[in-house]
Tab-separated table of C-alpha atoms in Angstrom:
chain	number	residue	atom	x	y	z
A	1	MET	CA	-4.901	0.828	-21.214
A	2	LYS	CA	-6.864	-1.613	-23.824
A	3	ASP	CA	-3.055	-2.956	-24.207
A	4	PHE	CA	-2.499	-4.293	-21.183
A	5	SER	CA	-1.932	-7.619	-20.655
A	6	HIS	CA	-0.928	-9.432	-17.587
A	7	PRO	CA	-2.891	-11.978	-15.404
A	8	ASN	CA	-2.184	-9.407	-11.860
A	9	VAL	CA	-3.555	-6.517	-14.254
A	10	LEU	CA	-7.506	-6.193	-14.754
A	11	SER	CA	-7.642	-6.152	-18.518
A	12	LEU	CA	-10.658	-3.681	-19.989
A	13	LEU	CA	-12.808	-5.243	-22.421
A	14	GLY	CA	-14.158	-2.378	-23.954
A	15	ILE	CA	-16.113	1.057	-24.064
A	16	CYS	CA	-19.801	1.277	-25.082
A	17	LEU	CA	-21.155	4.913	-26.051
A	18	PRO	CA	-24.696	5.181	-25.521
A	19	PRO	CA	-26.904	8.094	-27.195
A	20	GLU	CA	-27.488	9.537	-23.686
A	21	GLY	CA	-25.814	9.374	-20.690
A	22	SER	CA	-22.329	8.476	-19.545
A	23	PRO	CA	-19.618	6.585	-21.406
A	24	LEU	CA	-20.023	3.340	-19.611
A	25	VAL	CA	-16.762	0.773	-19.902
A	26	VAL	CA	-16.474	-3.119	-19.509
A	27	LEU	CA	-14.130	-4.300	-17.235
A	28	PRO	CA	-13.956	-8.408	-16.840
A	29	TYR	CA	-16.658	-10.311	-13.615
A	30	MET	CA	-14.536	-9.831	-10.275
A	31	LYS	CA	-16.555	-12.620	-8.295
A	32	HIS	CA	-14.893	-11.787	-5.036
A	33	GLY	CA	-14.607	-8.155	-5.531
A	34	ASP	CA	-11.966	-5.235	-3.920
A	35	LEU	CA	-9.086	-6.815	-2.202
A	36	ARG	CA	-9.632	-4.877	0.616
A	37	ASN	CA	-13.491	-6.101	1.339
A	38	PHE	CA	-11.842	-9.394	0.023
A	39	ILE	CA	-9.970	-9.825	3.734
A	40	ARG	CA	-11.643	-7.230	5.892
A	41	ASP	CA	-14.746	-9.977	5.310
A	42	GLU	CA	-14.995	-12.601	8.356
A	43	ALA	CA	-16.316	-15.309	6.889
A	44	HIS	CA	-12.845	-15.990	5.584
A	45	ASN	CA	-9.671	-17.457	7.273
A	46	PRO	CA	-6.848	-15.822	4.988
A	47	THR	CA	-2.908	-17.270	6.624
A	48	VAL	CA	0.262	-15.234	6.559
A	49	LYS	CA	0.706	-16.975	3.615
A	50	ASP	CA	-2.532	-16.390	1.835
A	51	LEU	CA	-1.999	-12.283	2.240
A	52	MET	CA	1.186	-12.842	1.181
A	53	GLY	CA	0.556	-14.153	-1.923
A	54	PHE	CA	-1.870	-11.569	-2.512
A	55	GLY	CA	0.728	-8.623	-1.965
A	56	LEU	CA	2.872	-10.778	-4.755
A	57	GLN	CA	0.454	-11.210	-7.142
A	58	VAL	CA	0.283	-7.325	-6.592
A	59	ALA	CA	3.956	-6.817	-7.162
A	60	ARG	CA	4.008	-8.794	-10.073
A	61	GLY	CA	1.285	-6.878	-11.926
A	62	MET	CA	2.778	-3.367	-10.693
A	63	GLU	CA	6.574	-4.556	-12.478
A	64	TYR	CA	4.253	-4.802	-15.372
A	65	LEU	CA	2.999	-1.708	-14.908
A	66	ALA	CA	6.147	0.006	-14.455
A	67	SER	CA	7.559	-2.025	-17.442
A	68	LYS	CA	5.083	-0.053	-19.623
A	69	LYS	CA	5.860	3.444	-17.935
A	70	PHE	CA	2.272	3.179	-16.690
A	71	VAL	CA	2.496	5.437	-13.398
A	72	HIS	CA	-1.117	3.622	-10.926
A	73	ARG	CA	-0.911	6.879	-8.662
A	74	ASP	CA	-3.813	5.244	-6.852
A	75	LEU	CA	-2.634	1.814	-5.412
A	76	ALA	CA	-4.196	0.054	-2.736
A	77	ALA	CA	-6.027	-2.692	-1.267
A	78	ARG	CA	-9.212	-1.123	-3.075
A	79	ASN	CA	-7.940	-0.654	-5.934
A	80	CYS	CA	-6.996	-4.509	-6.123
A	81	MET	CA	-9.862	-6.823	-7.887
A	82	LEU	CA	-10.622	-11.109	-6.768
A	83	ASP	CA	-11.686	-13.159	-9.896
A	84	GLU	CA	-13.300	-16.612	-9.037
A	85	ASN	CA	-9.789	-17.763	-8.944
A	86	TYR	CA	-8.550	-15.927	-6.204
A	87	THR	CA	-6.180	-13.845	-8.455
A	88	VAL	CA	-5.433	-10.752	-7.858
A	89	LYS	CA	-6.092	-7.868	-10.660
A	90	VAL	CA	-3.963	-4.262	-10.430
A	91	ALA	CA	-7.360	-2.206	-10.809
A	92	ASP	CA	-8.332	1.645	-10.666
A	93	PHE	CA	-10.517	3.422	-13.229
A	94	GLY	CA	-11.951	5.930	-10.514
A	95	LEU	CA	-14.552	3.316	-9.064
A	96	ALA	CA	-12.932	2.936	-5.640
A	97	ARG	CA	-13.512	6.869	-4.978
A	98	ASP	CA	-17.106	6.696	-4.928
A	99	VAL	CA	-16.883	3.630	-2.682
A	100	TYR	CA	-14.239	4.995	-0.213
A	101	ASP	CA	-14.614	8.463	-0.242
A	102	LYS	CA	-13.719	8.652	3.543
A	103	GLU	CA	-10.110	7.536	2.369
A	104	TYR	CA	-9.502	10.898	-0.201
A	105	TYR	CA	-8.671	13.949	1.098
A	106	SER	CA	-8.601	17.142	-0.420
A	107	VAL	CA	-4.924	18.338	-0.281
A	108	HIS	CA	-3.355	21.943	-1.326
A	109	ASN	CA	-4.023	21.040	-4.951
A	110	LYS	CA	-5.237	23.728	-7.211
A	111	ARG	CA	-7.900	22.098	-8.890
A	112	GLY	CA	-8.871	20.897	-5.675
A	113	VAL	CA	-8.962	16.718	-6.452
A	114	LYS	CA	-9.260	14.386	-3.651
A	115	LEU	CA	-5.968	12.380	-3.251
A	116	PRO	CA	-5.070	9.109	-1.105
A	117	VAL	CA	-2.950	11.379	1.548
A	118	LYS	CA	-2.510	8.245	3.578
A	119	TRP	CA	-1.269	5.823	1.039
A	120	MET	CA	0.462	8.911	-0.923
A	121	ALA	CA	4.656	9.058	-0.822
A	122	LEU	CA	6.188	12.147	0.652
A	123	GLU	CA	7.660	13.032	-2.574
A	124	SER	CA	3.903	13.095	-4.086
A	125	LEU	CA	2.411	14.752	-1.019
A	126	GLN	CA	4.586	17.964	-0.861
A	127	THR	CA	5.214	18.355	-4.969
A	128	HIS	CA	2.013	16.569	-5.645
A	129	LYS	CA	4.510	14.417	-9.026
A	130	PHE	CA	3.976	11.094	-8.938
A	131	THR	CA	6.338	8.070	-10.456
A	132	THR	CA	7.003	4.508	-10.136
A	133	LYS	CA	8.774	5.355	-7.265
A	134	SER	CA	5.955	7.270	-5.632
A	135	ASP	CA	3.743	3.913	-6.547
A	136	VAL	CA	6.157	1.541	-4.693
A	137	TRP	CA	5.601	3.661	-1.729
A	138	SER	CA	2.009	3.148	-2.025
A	139	PHE	CA	2.827	-0.332	-2.332
A	140	GLY	CA	4.374	-0.473	0.970
A	141	VAL	CA	1.409	0.526	2.633
A	142	LEU	CA	-0.663	-2.265	0.545
A	143	LEU	CA	1.287	-4.379	2.554
A	144	TRP	CA	0.888	-3.379	5.238
A	145	GLU	CA	-3.256	-3.271	4.742
A	146	LEU	CA	-2.338	-6.836	3.543
A	147	MET	CA	-1.026	-8.061	7.422
A	148	THR	CA	-3.695	-6.340	9.557
A	149	ARG	CA	-6.552	-7.300	7.024
A	150	GLY	CA	-7.759	-4.094	6.154
A	151	ALA	CA	-6.546	-1.753	8.851
A	152	PRO	CA	-6.782	1.877	7.632
A	153	PRO	CA	-3.205	3.110	7.933
A	154	TYR	CA	-2.344	5.487	10.287
A	155	SER	CA	-5.875	5.731	11.999
A	156	ASP	CA	-4.781	8.506	15.177
A	157	VAL	CA	-2.763	11.024	12.293
A	158	ASN	CA	-5.246	13.382	10.894
A	159	SER	CA	-4.777	13.692	7.045
A	160	PHE	CA	-3.784	16.770	6.927
A	161	ASP	CA	-0.980	16.491	9.246
A	162	ILE	CA	0.374	12.990	7.995
A	163	THR	CA	3.006	14.617	5.912
A	164	VAL	CA	4.971	16.940	9.294
A	165	PHE	CA	3.790	12.928	10.794
A	166	LEU	CA	6.616	11.087	7.747
A	167	LEU	CA	8.857	14.011	7.907
A	168	GLN	CA	9.963	13.009	11.266
A	169	GLY	CA	10.856	9.507	10.367
A	170	ARG	CA	7.751	8.019	11.774
A	171	ARG	CA	6.346	5.243	9.629
A	172	LEU	CA	3.748	2.530	10.260
A	173	LEU	CA	4.419	-0.159	12.881
A	174	GLN	CA	5.079	-3.882	12.156
A	175	PRO	CA	1.667	-5.943	12.204
A	176	GLU	CA	1.112	-8.748	14.399
A	177	PHE	CA	1.599	-11.550	12.198
A	178	CYS	CA	3.715	-9.810	9.953
A	179	PRO	CA	7.147	-11.696	9.352
A	180	ASP	CA	9.924	-9.086	10.363
A	181	ALA	CA	11.597	-9.322	6.718
A	182	LEU	CA	8.723	-8.934	5.086
A	183	TYR	CA	8.385	-5.708	7.562
A	184	THR	CA	11.822	-4.667	6.265
A	185	VAL	CA	10.822	-4.393	2.393
A	186	MET	CA	7.970	-2.129	3.543
A	187	ILE	CA	10.387	0.232	5.456
A	188	GLU	CA	12.617	0.063	2.368
A	189	CYS	CA	9.672	0.911	0.555
A	190	TRP	CA	8.781	4.397	3.134
A	191	HIS	CA	12.645	5.654	2.233
A	192	PRO	CA	12.159	9.496	1.752
A	193	LYS	CA	14.632	9.021	-0.907
A	194	PRO	CA	12.708	7.372	-3.878
A	195	GLU	CA	15.835	6.489	-5.788
A	196	ARG	CA	16.482	4.490	-2.135
A	197	ARG	CA	13.324	2.234	-2.800
A	198	PRO	CA	13.038	-1.157	-4.645
A	199	SER	CA	12.422	-1.148	-7.993
A	200	PHE	CA	9.261	-3.790	-8.527
A	201	SER	CA	11.280	-6.134	-9.809
A	202	GLU	CA	12.717	-6.293	-6.732
A	203	LEU	CA	9.863	-6.466	-5.142
A	204	VAL	CA	8.577	-9.430	-6.600
A	205	SER	CA	12.043	-11.180	-6.590
A	206	ARG	CA	12.003	-10.209	-2.315
A	207	ILE	CA	8.534	-11.165	-1.586
A	208	SER	CA	8.963	-14.379	-3.930
A	209	ALA	CA	12.001	-15.423	-1.235
A	210	ILE	CA	10.071	-15.052	1.831
A	211	PHE	CA	7.198	-16.571	0.719
A	212	SER	CA	8.718	-19.636	-0.012
A	213	SER	CA	11.165	-19.783	2.322
A	214	PHE	CA	7.681	-19.333	5.147
A	215	SER	CA	6.245	-22.004	6.378
A	216	GLY	CA	3.294	-23.126	8.764
A	217	GLU	CA	-0.256	-21.692	9.040
A	218	HIS	CA	-0.516	-18.511	10.753
A	219	TYR	CA	-4.271	-16.992	10.736
A	220	VAL	CA	-4.771	-13.596	10.397
A	221	LEU	CA	-7.058	-12.514	13.277
A	222	LEU	CA	-9.674	-9.220	12.085
A	223	ASN	CA	-9.764	-6.193	14.225
A	224	THR	CA	-6.200	-6.801	16.406
A	225	THR	CA	-5.479	-3.711	17.940
A	226	TYR	CA	-1.751	-2.019	17.682
A	227	PRO	CA	0.535	0.635	19.714
A	228	SER	CA	-0.759	3.715	18.953
A	229	LEU	CA	1.164	5.872	16.291
A	230	SER	CA	0.926	8.872	19.227
A	231	CYS	CA	4.129	6.855	21.371
A	232	HIS	CA	6.137	8.450	18.401
A	233	ILE	CA	8.710	5.758	17.121
A	234	ARG	CA	10.845	7.158	14.767
A	235	LEU	CA	12.757	3.533	12.868
A	236	VAL	CA	16.060	4.043	12.108
A	237	SER	CA	16.914	0.854	9.798
A	238	SER	CA	20.422	-0.412	9.500
A	239	PHE	CA	20.233	-0.768	6.224
A	240	THR	CA	18.307	2.629	5.502
A	241	PRO	CA	19.214	5.557	7.589
A	242	LEU	CA	16.235	7.815	7.765
A	243	HIS	CA	17.625	11.858	7.469
A	244	PRO	CA	13.946	13.812	7.522
A	245	GLN	CA	13.856	17.558	7.502
A	246	PRO	CA	14.064	19.551	10.023
A	247	VAL	CA	10.553	20.282	11.954
A	248	SER	CA	9.575	22.803	14.261
A	249	GLN	CA	9.416	21.814	17.766
A	250	PRO	CA	9.134	17.997	16.472
A	251	PRO	CA	7.809	15.629	19.676
A	252	PRO	CA	10.608	13.133	21.209
A	253	VAL	CA	10.820	10.040	19.973
A	254	LEU	CA	12.184	7.007	20.418
A	255	LEU	CA	15.155	5.863	17.758
A	256	LEU	CA	14.839	1.891	16.780
A	257	SER	CA	17.488	0.333	14.875
A	258	SER	CA	15.908	-2.976	13.444
A	259	VAL	CA	12.805	-4.280	13.765
A	260	HIS	CA	13.611	-6.657	17.249
A	261	GLU	CA	14.428	-3.595	18.703
A	262	LEU	CA	10.630	-2.305	17.785
A	263	LYS	CA	9.285	-5.414	19.618
A	264	ALA	CA	11.545	-5.364	22.327
A	265	VAL	CA	9.714	-2.398	23.094
A	266	PHE	CA	5.931	-3.343	22.784
């Protein structure tokens, strides 16, 4: 990691090996802390474009890491930092697990390692294997976090039920202030087939175009309520049809072909 050099990736300054105690990692000072806490802070009033810009910076950082064949495995708003210039730095040195322990849950892992199951790709939940394409899935959840100002994903789904929930084709709902084009990107990131998900280079291009064309100052409020996921909506997009594996006695679902139909329901 010491060889990484990109404006949107947190650099490693050095490591200290004291005579006693654990090794110390030396990192640049991040004045505004982690991205999750920043967007949750009532003192800040980010616009949709501000939040979209944060997402674009994360995509650029991940594009660089992917080019280095680096798989993150724990991409989330809590693992991105903000410096004094509000530049987002993709990070993760295992620090977030202490601060956000409740967002990590043990799954059927032989070593009993806690994993961020609500940010994990479907195939990672099933096989515990991670790739750049599973990072793309996590990036889609991070975009959803940004557009909700840090709302917890799948808040009414038990962590042990998340795999079945996703196998049924259900996904996070479109946030109130999220542009349709950006939600389309999220849905593509959550395609059940990894090879059908966009690359980070494609995500940078797509989000850049959405960002450039977006106008107006639309502020995103904190504590916005969203329809309960228990309404069992399955998104079947016209551009990436979902073909979930069958599960026993699935709950009734409402098939929607676009985000416009989703808006009509609520």
